[in-house]
């Protein structure tokens, strides 16, 4: 079922959202100071291509640098990527088959707003009963 949902997702949302993340990552990697945001953007872009079967978890307690980095990210790129998720989720919710895809889009909003201090892992590698951020 994951494979089927990932294929449908890729066609209707994943490719376009991933391209947005990759564009943000390329822009961030132009300057040396913003490379951590670029790496995070590429990581989330890969997650946006195939979200089913993977989860977002917190990597370690966020320090002040991570918090400040996430605030800068929200202002510069995060809000626009989150808006992209909302806009692409609305038409997905219209059809019955699109409802899980719309929820996957909504699930990507928190990590698109605050990508630093998060990791994307396979759902099978999580402990039973654990759900990511």
Tab-separated table of N, CA, C and O in Angstrom:
chain	number	residue	atom	x	y	z
A	1	UNK	N	0.820	-1.188	0.000
A	1	UNK	CA	0.000	0.000	0.000
A	1	UNK	C	0.872	1.263	0.000
A	1	UNK	O	0.538	2.247	-0.633
A	2	UNK	N	2.001	1.208	0.759
A	2	UNK	CA	2.905	2.358	0.795
A	2	UNK	C	3.417	2.717	-0.586
A	2	UNK	O	3.503	3.883	-0.948
A	3	UNK	N	3.777	1.699	-1.346
A	3	UNK	CA	4.326	1.940	-2.677
A	3	UNK	C	3.296	2.616	-3.570
A	3	UNK	O	3.615	3.585	-4.273
A	4	UNK	N	2.061	2.140	-3.526
A	4	UNK	CA	1.003	2.739	-4.334
A	4	UNK	C	0.756	4.195	-3.923
A	4	UNK	O	0.667	5.078	-4.777
A	5	UNK	N	0.681	4.449	-2.623
A	5	UNK	CA	0.484	5.817	-2.155
A	5	UNK	C	1.669	6.711	-2.525
A	5	UNK	O	1.484	7.875	-2.895
A	6	UNK	N	2.888	6.186	-2.428
A	6	UNK	CA	4.065	6.968	-2.798
A	6	UNK	C	4.071	7.311	-4.294
A	6	UNK	O	4.474	8.409	-4.669
A	7	UNK	N	3.631	6.389	-5.134
A	7	UNK	CA	3.589	6.662	-6.572
A	7	UNK	C	2.554	7.740	-6.880
A	7	UNK	O	2.827	8.689	-7.627
A	8	UNK	N	1.364	7.610	-6.291
A	8	UNK	CA	0.324	8.627	-6.499
A	8	UNK	C	0.793	9.965	-5.942
A	8	UNK	O	0.600	11.017	-6.556
A	9	UNK	N	1.423	9.929	-4.765
A	9	UNK	CA	1.950	11.154	-4.152
A	9	UNK	C	2.977	11.821	-5.048
A	9	UNK	O	2.959	13.024	-5.243
A	10	UNK	N	3.888	11.026	-5.600
A	10	UNK	CA	4.942	11.566	-6.453
A	10	UNK	C	4.350	12.322	-7.644
A	10	UNK	O	4.815	13.397	-7.998
A	11	UNK	N	3.312	11.774	-8.233
A	11	UNK	CA	2.708	12.390	-9.413
A	11	UNK	C	1.982	13.682	-9.063
A	11	UNK	O	2.131	14.694	-9.740
A	12	UNK	N	1.183	13.670	-7.999
A	12	UNK	CA	0.315	14.814	-7.717
A	12	UNK	C	0.927	15.869	-6.798
A	12	UNK	O	0.520	17.019	-6.848
A	13	UNK	N	1.877	15.510	-5.963
A	13	UNK	CA	2.439	16.487	-5.024
A	13	UNK	C	3.942	16.386	-4.858
A	13	UNK	O	4.624	17.400	-4.783
A	14	UNK	N	4.447	15.194	-4.731
A	14	UNK	CA	5.828	14.986	-4.324
A	14	UNK	C	6.867	15.645	-5.194
A	14	UNK	O	7.788	16.293	-4.695
A	15	UNK	N	6.731	15.500	-6.495
A	15	UNK	CA	7.731	16.064	-7.394
A	15	UNK	C	7.788	17.576	-7.266
A	15	UNK	O	8.862	18.159	-7.155
A	16	UNK	N	6.636	18.228	-7.234
A	16	UNK	CA	6.586	19.692	-7.187
A	16	UNK	C	7.095	20.220	-5.854
A	16	UNK	O	7.823	21.217	-5.821
A	17	UNK	N	6.719	19.562	-4.760
A	17	UNK	CA	7.194	20.001	-3.452
A	17	UNK	C	8.698	19.760	-3.312
A	17	UNK	O	9.418	20.602	-2.779
A	18	UNK	N	9.170	18.623	-3.784
A	18	UNK	CA	10.604	18.334	-3.708
A	18	UNK	C	11.405	19.346	-4.509
A	18	UNK	O	12.476	19.777	-4.072
A	19	UNK	N	10.904	19.747	-5.663
A	19	UNK	CA	11.598	20.757	-6.457
A	19	UNK	C	11.696	22.073	-5.693
A	19	UNK	O	12.715	22.771	-5.765
A	20	UNK	N	10.651	22.426	-4.953
A	20	UNK	CA	10.702	23.629	-4.115
A	20	UNK	C	11.754	23.513	-3.025
A	20	UNK	O	12.507	24.468	-2.775
A	21	UNK	N	11.824	22.350	-2.382
A	21	UNK	CA	12.846	22.136	-1.355
A	21	UNK	C	14.250	22.149	-1.964
A	21	UNK	O	15.176	22.689	-1.371
A	22	UNK	N	14.402	21.531	-3.128
A	22	UNK	CA	15.724	21.514	-3.763
A	22	UNK	C	16.152	22.914	-4.182
A	22	UNK	O	17.324	23.273	-4.045
A	23	UNK	N	15.214	23.719	-4.669
A	23	UNK	CA	15.528	25.100	-5.021
A	23	UNK	C	15.963	25.880	-3.783
A	23	UNK	O	16.963	26.593	-3.815
A	24	UNK	N	15.240	25.712	-2.685
A	24	UNK	CA	15.635	26.372	-1.437
A	24	UNK	C	17.001	25.882	-0.974
A	24	UNK	O	17.825	26.667	-0.490
A	25	UNK	N	17.279	24.588	-1.140
A	25	UNK	CA	18.576	24.043	-0.751
A	25	UNK	C	19.713	24.588	-1.588
A	25	UNK	O	20.787	24.894	-1.068
A	26	UNK	N	19.488	24.730	-2.881
A	26	UNK	CA	20.525	25.286	-3.757
A	26	UNK	C	20.807	26.735	-3.385
A	26	UNK	O	21.971	27.148	-3.290
A	27	UNK	N	19.747	27.498	-3.155
A	27	UNK	CA	19.935	28.896	-2.762
A	27	UNK	C	20.690	28.984	-1.439
A	27	UNK	O	21.590	29.819	-1.276
A	28	UNK	N	20.354	28.125	-0.486
A	28	UNK	CA	21.030	28.146	0.812
A	28	UNK	C	22.487	27.714	0.701
A	28	UNK	O	23.331	28.177	1.469
A	29	UNK	N	22.808	26.817	-0.209
A	29	UNK	CA	24.183	26.337	-0.332
A	29	UNK	C	25.092	27.304	-1.080
A	29	UNK	O	26.303	27.104	-1.110
A	30	UNK	N	24.526	28.336	-1.668
A	30	UNK	CA	25.358	29.332	-2.350
A	30	UNK	C	26.241	30.055	-1.341
A	30	UNK	O	27.422	30.292	-1.590
A	31	UNK	N	25.682	30.399	-0.199
A	31	UNK	CA	26.452	31.059	0.854
A	31	UNK	C	26.943	30.016	1.854
A	31	UNK	O	26.214	29.090	2.212
A	32	UNK	N	28.131	30.156	2.321
A	32	UNK	CA	28.713	29.189	3.253
A	32	UNK	C	27.958	29.169	4.588
A	32	UNK	O	27.744	28.120	5.168
A	33	UNK	N	27.509	30.318	5.022
A	33	UNK	CA	26.842	30.421	6.320
A	33	UNK	C	25.535	29.644	6.351
A	33	UNK	O	25.147	29.103	7.384
A	34	UNK	N	24.847	29.539	5.231
A	34	UNK	CA	23.524	28.914	5.204
A	34	UNK	C	23.541	27.459	4.743
A	34	UNK	O	22.480	26.896	4.466
A	35	UNK	N	24.707	26.847	4.679
A	35	UNK	CA	24.796	25.445	4.249
A	35	UNK	C	23.993	24.498	5.151
A	35	UNK	O	23.355	23.582	4.634
A	36	UNK	N	23.948	24.661	6.486
A	36	UNK	CA	23.110	23.752	7.282
A	36	UNK	C	21.641	23.765	6.867
A	36	UNK	O	20.980	22.723	6.864
A	37	UNK	N	21.117	24.929	6.482
A	37	UNK	CA	19.742	25.004	6.004
A	37	UNK	C	19.610	24.318	4.654
A	37	UNK	O	18.591	23.689	4.374
A	38	UNK	N	20.629	24.439	3.818
A	38	UNK	CA	20.607	23.769	2.520
A	38	UNK	C	20.578	22.258	2.663
A	38	UNK	O	19.810	21.581	1.986
A	39	UNK	N	21.388	21.738	3.559
A	39	UNK	CA	21.410	20.288	3.798
A	39	UNK	C	20.063	19.819	4.341
A	39	UNK	O	19.527	18.801	3.905
A	40	UNK	N	19.503	20.588	5.276
A	40	UNK	CA	18.186	20.242	5.827
A	40	UNK	C	17.120	20.295	4.733
A	40	UNK	O	16.222	19.447	4.691
A	41	UNK	N	17.228	21.253	3.841
A	41	UNK	CA	16.255	21.373	2.767
A	41	UNK	C	16.340	20.191	1.804
A	41	UNK	O	15.315	19.666	1.368
A	42	UNK	N	17.549	19.756	1.477
A	42	UNK	CA	17.697	18.575	0.619
A	42	UNK	C	17.151	17.326	1.317
A	42	UNK	O	16.513	16.481	0.678
A	43	UNK	N	17.390	17.201	2.615
A	43	UNK	CA	16.884	16.053	3.381
A	43	UNK	C	15.359	16.026	3.357
A	43	UNK	O	14.749	14.979	3.122
A	44	UNK	N	14.724	17.180	3.566
A	44	UNK	CA	13.269	17.229	3.567
A	44	UNK	C	12.730	17.043	2.144
A	44	UNK	O	11.665	16.460	1.948
A	45	UNK	N	13.475	17.523	1.152
A	45	UNK	CA	13.070	17.304	-0.237
A	45	UNK	C	12.999	15.829	-0.586
A	45	UNK	O	12.068	15.377	-1.256
A	46	UNK	N	13.975	15.062	-0.118
A	46	UNK	CA	13.932	13.611	-0.332
A	46	UNK	C	12.750	12.982	0.388
A	46	UNK	O	12.122	12.054	-0.123
A	47	UNK	N	12.441	13.485	1.571
A	47	UNK	CA	11.282	13.004	2.321
A	47	UNK	C	9.994	13.379	1.598
A	47	UNK	O	9.043	12.596	1.569
A	48	UNK	N	9.952	14.562	1.002
A	48	UNK	CA	8.757	15.007	0.287
A	48	UNK	C	8.507	14.180	-0.973
A	48	UNK	O	7.376	14.105	-1.442
A	49	UNK	N	9.536	13.562	-1.532
A	49	UNK	CA	9.336	12.701	-2.702
A	49	UNK	C	8.590	11.421	-2.339
A	49	UNK	O	7.699	10.992	-3.072
A	50	UNK	N	8.959	10.778	-1.227
A	50	UNK	CA	8.389	9.496	-0.829
A	50	UNK	C	8.089	9.509	0.672
A	50	UNK	O	8.839	8.938	1.453
A	51	UNK	N	7.013	10.145	1.132
A	51	UNK	CA	6.791	10.290	2.578
A	51	UNK	C	6.203	9.064	3.262
A	51	UNK	O	6.375	8.894	4.468
A	52	UNK	N	5.510	8.216	2.530
A	52	UNK	CA	4.838	7.092	3.173
A	52	UNK	C	5.853	6.021	3.554
A	52	UNK	O	6.689	5.625	2.762
A	53	UNK	N	5.784	5.581	4.794
A	53	UNK	CA	6.724	4.595	5.311
A	53	UNK	C	7.906	5.217	6.024
A	53	UNK	O	8.830	4.520	6.428
A	54	UNK	N	7.894	6.538	6.181
A	54	UNK	CA	8.969	7.225	6.898
A	54	UNK	C	8.358	8.197	7.896
A	54	UNK	O	7.235	8.647	7.737
A	55	UNK	N	9.113	8.506	8.928
A	55	UNK	CA	8.668	9.413	9.992
A	55	UNK	C	9.758	10.433	10.292
A	55	UNK	O	10.935	10.190	10.050
A	56	UNK	N	9.352	11.544	10.868
A	56	UNK	CA	10.276	12.590	11.311
A	56	UNK	C	10.400	12.473	12.824
A	56	UNK	O	9.399	12.400	13.539
A	57	UNK	N	11.638	12.431	13.318
A	57	UNK	CA	11.877	12.372	14.760
A	57	UNK	C	12.846	13.482	15.159
A	57	UNK	O	13.591	13.987	14.333
A	58	UNK	N	12.819	13.831	16.434
A	58	UNK	CA	13.783	14.781	16.987
A	58	UNK	C	15.116	14.052	17.153
A	58	UNK	O	15.155	12.936	17.652
A	59	UNK	N	16.225	14.691	16.759
A	59	UNK	CA	17.516	14.023	16.859
A	59	UNK	C	18.127	14.154	18.244
A	59	UNK	O	18.579	13.200	18.817
A	60	UNK	N	18.130	15.333	18.777
A	60	UNK	CA	18.705	15.567	20.107
A	60	UNK	C	18.062	16.831	20.657
A	60	UNK	O	17.442	17.584	19.915
A	61	UNK	N	18.241	17.090	21.927
A	61	UNK	CA	17.656	18.323	22.470
A	61	UNK	C	18.155	19.548	21.700
A	61	UNK	O	19.347	19.700	21.462
A	62	UNK	N	17.228	20.357	21.299
A	62	UNK	CA	17.576	21.537	20.501
A	62	UNK	C	18.226	22.592	21.387
A	62	UNK	O	17.726	22.928	22.445
A	63	UNK	N	19.337	23.091	20.936
A	63	UNK	CA	20.025	24.156	21.643
A	63	UNK	C	19.604	25.511	21.100
A	63	UNK	O	18.732	25.623	20.242
A	64	UNK	N	20.250	26.542	21.590
A	64	UNK	CA	19.918	27.893	21.164
A	64	UNK	C	20.251	28.108	19.694
A	64	UNK	O	19.528	28.816	18.982
A	65	UNK	N	21.329	27.492	19.203
A	65	UNK	CA	21.706	27.646	17.792
A	65	UNK	C	20.641	27.031	16.880
A	65	UNK	O	20.285	27.614	15.843
A	66	UNK	N	20.126	25.866	17.257
A	66	UNK	CA	19.078	25.227	16.465
A	66	UNK	C	17.810	26.058	16.483
A	66	UNK	O	17.158	26.238	15.450
A	67	UNK	N	17.462	26.591	17.643
A	67	UNK	CA	16.265	27.423	17.749
A	67	UNK	C	16.397	28.686	16.900
A	67	UNK	O	15.471	29.037	16.158
A	68	UNK	N	17.525	29.357	17.001
A	68	UNK	CA	17.741	30.550	16.186
A	68	UNK	C	17.763	30.208	14.692
A	68	UNK	O	17.222	30.955	13.869
A	69	UNK	N	18.378	29.097	14.349
A	69	UNK	CA	18.407	28.659	12.955
A	69	UNK	C	17.016	28.383	12.416
A	69	UNK	O	16.699	28.741	11.282
A	70	UNK	N	16.177	27.750	13.241
A	70	UNK	CA	14.805	27.480	12.814
A	70	UNK	C	14.001	28.766	12.659
A	70	UNK	O	13.184	28.881	11.747
A	71	UNK	N	14.231	29.747	13.531
A	71	UNK	CA	13.530	31.028	13.413
A	71	UNK	C	13.915	31.717	12.110
A	71	UNK	O	13.054	32.231	11.384
A	72	UNK	N	15.206	31.720	11.799
A	72	UNK	CA	15.657	32.326	10.536
A	72	UNK	C	15.060	31.580	9.351
A	72	UNK	O	14.614	32.183	8.372
A	73	UNK	N	15.034	30.248	9.430
A	73	UNK	CA	14.480	29.439	8.347
A	73	UNK	C	13.004	29.758	8.119
A	73	UNK	O	12.561	29.880	6.977
A	74	UNK	N	12.222	29.900	9.200
A	74	UNK	CA	10.797	30.205	9.056
A	74	UNK	C	10.610	31.505	8.292
A	74	UNK	O	9.773	31.602	7.394
A	75	UNK	N	11.399	32.494	8.625
A	75	UNK	CA	11.263	33.807	7.993
A	75	UNK	C	11.673	33.758	6.525
A	75	UNK	O	10.999	34.315	5.656
A	76	UNK	N	12.773	33.077	6.230
A	76	UNK	CA	13.332	33.107	4.879
A	76	UNK	C	12.625	32.136	3.927
A	76	UNK	O	12.227	32.515	2.829
A	77	UNK	N	12.444	30.885	4.317
A	77	UNK	CA	11.911	29.889	3.382
A	77	UNK	C	10.785	29.041	3.950
A	77	UNK	O	9.929	28.578	3.199
A	78	UNK	N	10.791	28.811	5.243
A	78	UNK	CA	9.840	27.879	5.838
A	78	UNK	C	8.391	28.235	5.626
A	78	UNK	O	7.570	27.370	5.313
A	79	UNK	N	8.068	29.504	5.763
A	79	UNK	CA	6.674	29.910	5.607
A	79	UNK	C	6.186	29.675	4.190
A	79	UNK	O	5.053	29.238	3.970
A	80	UNK	N	7.064	29.890	3.202
A	80	UNK	CA	6.659	29.689	1.807
A	80	UNK	C	6.484	28.209	1.485
A	80	UNK	O	5.557	27.837	0.742
A	81	UNK	N	7.340	27.372	2.041
A	81	UNK	CA	7.193	25.931	1.820
A	81	UNK	C	5.954	25.396	2.531
A	81	UNK	O	5.244	24.540	2.001
A	82	UNK	N	5.663	25.910	3.723
A	82	UNK	CA	4.449	25.501	4.446
A	82	UNK	C	3.202	25.918	3.673
A	82	UNK	O	2.228	25.155	3.592
A	83	UNK	N	3.221	27.115	3.098
A	83	UNK	CA	2.095	27.556	2.270
A	83	UNK	C	1.935	26.628	1.066
A	83	UNK	O	0.812	26.276	0.674
A	84	UNK	N	3.046	26.202	0.490
A	84	UNK	CA	3.002	25.246	-0.616
A	84	UNK	C	2.338	23.945	-0.205
A	84	UNK	O	1.565	23.363	-0.971
A	85	UNK	N	2.610	23.481	1.005
A	85	UNK	CA	1.968	22.256	1.494
A	85	UNK	C	0.469	22.453	1.674
A	85	UNK	O	-0.320	21.578	1.325
A	86	UNK	N	0.074	23.587	2.211
A	86	UNK	CA	-1.358	23.854	2.412
A	86	UNK	C	-2.071	23.940	1.061
A	86	UNK	O	-3.136	23.345	0.871
A	87	UNK	N	-1.471	24.662	0.116
A	87	UNK	CA	-2.087	24.844	-1.200
A	87	UNK	C	-2.212	23.509	-1.926
A	87	UNK	O	-3.234	23.241	-2.564
A	88	UNK	N	-1.205	22.655	-1.855
A	88	UNK	CA	-1.292	21.367	-2.544
A	88	UNK	C	-2.161	20.359	-1.800
A	88	UNK	O	-2.640	19.409	-2.402
A	89	UNK	N	-2.393	20.561	-0.514
A	89	UNK	CA	-3.249	19.618	0.218
A	89	UNK	C	-4.730	19.854	-0.053
A	89	UNK	O	-5.518	18.916	-0.005
A	90	UNK	N	-5.114	21.086	-0.343
A	90	UNK	CA	-6.534	21.395	-0.549
A	90	UNK	C	-7.140	20.583	-1.696
A	90	UNK	O	-8.165	19.917	-1.502
A	91	UNK	N	-6.549	20.565	-2.905
A	91	UNK	CA	-7.163	19.735	-3.955
A	91	UNK	C	-7.076	18.235	-3.664
A	91	UNK	O	-7.921	17.474	-4.137
A	92	UNK	N	-6.097	17.819	-2.879
A	92	UNK	CA	-6.006	16.391	-2.556
A	92	UNK	C	-7.145	15.935	-1.652
A	92	UNK	O	-7.610	14.811	-1.754
A	93	UNK	N	-7.594	16.813	-0.770
A	93	UNK	CA	-8.689	16.461	0.128
A	93	UNK	C	-10.034	16.349	-0.587
A	93	UNK	O	-10.987	15.830	-0.017
A	94	UNK	N	-10.124	16.812	-1.824
A	94	UNK	CA	-11.390	16.801	-2.545
A	94	UNK	C	-11.819	15.376	-2.893
A	94	UNK	O	-13.003	15.055	-2.826
A	95	UNK	N	-10.898	14.511	-3.251
A	95	UNK	CA	-11.257	13.146	-3.632
A	95	UNK	C	-11.002	12.180	-2.484
A	95	UNK	O	-10.210	12.447	-1.585
A	96	UNK	N	-11.672	11.066	-2.522
A	96	UNK	CA	-11.523	10.040	-1.482
A	96	UNK	C	-10.097	9.503	-1.462
A	96	UNK	O	-9.491	9.372	-0.410
A	97	UNK	N	-9.552	9.190	-2.623
A	97	UNK	CA	-8.199	8.632	-2.684
A	97	UNK	C	-7.153	9.660	-2.265
A	97	UNK	O	-6.077	9.306	-1.806
A	98	UNK	N	-7.481	10.943	-2.378
A	98	UNK	CA	-6.524	11.986	-2.044
A	98	UNK	C	-6.442	12.333	-0.575
A	98	UNK	O	-5.528	13.053	-0.161
A	99	UNK	N	-7.371	11.842	0.236
A	99	UNK	CA	-7.369	12.197	1.664
A	99	UNK	C	-6.069	11.781	2.362
A	99	UNK	O	-5.478	12.590	3.073
A	100	UNK	N	-5.576	10.542	2.198
A	100	UNK	CA	-4.288	10.213	2.830
A	100	UNK	C	-3.144	11.079	2.324
A	100	UNK	O	-2.216	11.403	3.066
A	101	UNK	N	-3.214	11.469	1.063
A	101	UNK	CA	-2.176	12.321	0.489
A	101	UNK	C	-2.251	13.724	1.093
A	101	UNK	O	-1.228	14.354	1.362
A	102	UNK	N	-3.465	14.207	1.306
A	102	UNK	CA	-3.633	15.505	1.954
A	102	UNK	C	-3.103	15.493	3.375
A	102	UNK	O	-2.451	16.443	3.820
A	103	UNK	N	-3.357	14.402	4.099
A	103	UNK	CA	-2.830	14.290	5.466
A	103	UNK	C	-1.308	14.221	5.466
A	103	UNK	O	-0.654	14.767	6.354
A	104	UNK	N	-0.736	13.542	4.489
A	104	UNK	CA	0.731	13.497	4.387
A	104	UNK	C	1.286	14.890	4.149
A	104	UNK	O	2.332	15.251	4.694
A	105	UNK	N	0.578	15.680	3.361
A	105	UNK	CA	0.992	17.055	3.115
A	105	UNK	C	0.940	17.877	4.402
A	105	UNK	O	1.855	18.636	4.699
A	106	UNK	N	-0.115	17.723	5.156
A	106	UNK	CA	-0.249	18.434	6.431
A	106	UNK	C	0.838	17.966	7.406
A	106	UNK	O	1.380	18.756	8.175
A	107	UNK	N	1.180	16.674	7.359
A	107	UNK	CA	2.216	16.117	8.230
A	107	UNK	C	3.593	16.710	7.939
A	107	UNK	O	4.445	16.780	8.822
A	108	UNK	N	3.804	17.185	6.725
A	108	UNK	CA	5.080	17.772	6.341
A	108	UNK	C	5.230	19.231	6.788
A	108	UNK	O	6.338	19.761	6.782
A	109	UNK	N	4.152	19.883	7.181
A	109	UNK	CA	4.222	21.295	7.543
A	109	UNK	C	5.145	21.558	8.738
A	109	UNK	O	5.984	22.457	8.668
A	110	UNK	N	5.047	20.814	9.849
A	110	UNK	CA	5.957	21.126	10.969
A	110	UNK	C	7.434	21.015	10.618
A	110	UNK	O	8.231	21.858	11.029
A	111	UNK	N	7.816	20.006	9.853
A	111	UNK	CA	9.228	19.860	9.501
A	111	UNK	C	9.637	20.895	8.451
A	111	UNK	O	10.792	21.292	8.395
A	112	UNK	N	8.686	21.374	7.649
A	112	UNK	CA	9.032	22.425	6.694
A	112	UNK	C	9.246	23.754	7.402
A	112	UNK	O	9.995	24.594	6.922
A	113	UNK	N	8.604	23.944	8.536
A	113	UNK	CA	8.781	25.181	9.292
A	113	UNK	C	10.026	25.146	10.175
A	113	UNK	O	10.686	26.165	10.354
A	114	UNK	N	10.334	24.004	10.766
A	114	UNK	CA	11.471	23.888	11.686
A	114	UNK	C	12.275	22.638	11.357
A	114	UNK	O	12.147	21.604	12.013
A	115	UNK	N	13.149	22.683	10.332
A	115	UNK	CA	13.848	21.484	9.887
A	115	UNK	C	15.084	21.105	10.694
A	115	UNK	O	15.500	19.948	10.675
A	116	UNK	N	15.684	22.060	11.377
A	116	UNK	CA	16.920	21.757	12.107
A	116	UNK	C	16.600	20.998	13.384
A	116	UNK	O	15.648	21.297	14.091
A	117	UNK	N	17.408	19.992	13.696
A	117	UNK	CA	17.189	19.175	14.885
A	117	UNK	C	16.220	18.031	14.646
A	117	UNK	O	15.740	17.412	15.586
A	118	UNK	N	15.946	17.717	13.376
A	118	UNK	CA	15.035	16.631	13.037
A	118	UNK	C	15.755	15.636	12.123
A	118	UNK	O	16.698	15.984	11.420
A	119	UNK	N	15.291	14.408	12.164
A	119	UNK	CA	15.849	13.358	11.322
A	119	UNK	C	14.702	12.559	10.729
A	119	UNK	O	13.666	12.379	11.368
A	120	UNK	N	14.870	12.058	9.522
A	120	UNK	CA	13.855	11.265	8.852
A	120	UNK	C	14.312	9.813	8.868
A	120	UNK	O	15.413	9.495	8.426
A	121	UNK	N	13.470	8.943	9.430
A	121	UNK	CA	13.819	7.533	9.576
A	121	UNK	C	12.720	6.669	8.986
A	121	UNK	O	11.582	7.107	8.820
A	122	UNK	N	13.068	5.431	8.699
A	122	UNK	CA	12.101	4.460	8.222
A	122	UNK	C	11.131	4.124	9.357
A	122	UNK	O	11.544	3.960	10.505
A	123	UNK	N	9.856	4.029	9.054
A	123	UNK	CA	8.849	3.742	10.082
A	123	UNK	C	9.088	2.405	10.764
A	123	UNK	O	8.762	2.234	11.931
A	124	UNK	N	9.654	1.452	10.049
A	124	UNK	CA	9.911	0.142	10.628
A	124	UNK	C	11.016	0.167	11.673
A	124	UNK	O	11.123	-0.736	12.491
A	125	UNK	N	11.869	1.197	11.654
A	125	UNK	CA	12.976	1.265	12.611
A	125	UNK	C	12.579	1.928	13.926
A	125	UNK	O	13.391	1.976	14.846
A	126	UNK	N	11.354	2.434	14.028
A	126	UNK	CA	10.898	3.053	15.264
A	126	UNK	C	10.500	2.001	16.277
A	126	UNK	O	10.047	0.912	15.917
A	127	UNK	N	10.622	2.343	17.549
A	127	UNK	CA	10.155	1.446	18.596
A	127	UNK	C	8.639	1.357	18.530
A	127	UNK	O	7.990	2.329	18.163
A	128	UNK	N	8.050	0.218	18.888
A	128	UNK	CA	6.603	0.103	18.857
A	128	UNK	C	5.942	1.174	19.734
A	128	UNK	O	6.361	1.425	20.845
A	129	UNK	N	4.914	1.793	19.187
A	129	UNK	CA	4.188	2.809	19.933
A	129	UNK	C	4.772	4.203	19.842
A	129	UNK	O	4.180	5.158	20.304
A	130	UNK	N	5.957	4.353	19.232
A	130	UNK	CA	6.598	5.670	19.139
A	130	UNK	C	6.175	6.343	17.854
A	130	UNK	O	6.174	5.743	16.793
A	131	UNK	N	5.811	7.592	17.959
A	131	UNK	CA	5.507	8.407	16.782
A	131	UNK	C	6.394	9.604	16.812
A	131	UNK	O	6.635	10.197	17.864
A	132	UNK	N	6.893	9.989	15.661
A	132	UNK	CA	7.809	11.120	15.547
A	132	UNK	C	7.153	12.451	15.770
A	132	UNK	O	5.965	12.546	16.056
A	133	UNK	N	7.971	13.502	15.636
A	133	UNK	CA	7.485	14.881	15.858
A	133	UNK	C	6.537	15.302	14.775
A	133	UNK	O	6.512	14.891	13.689
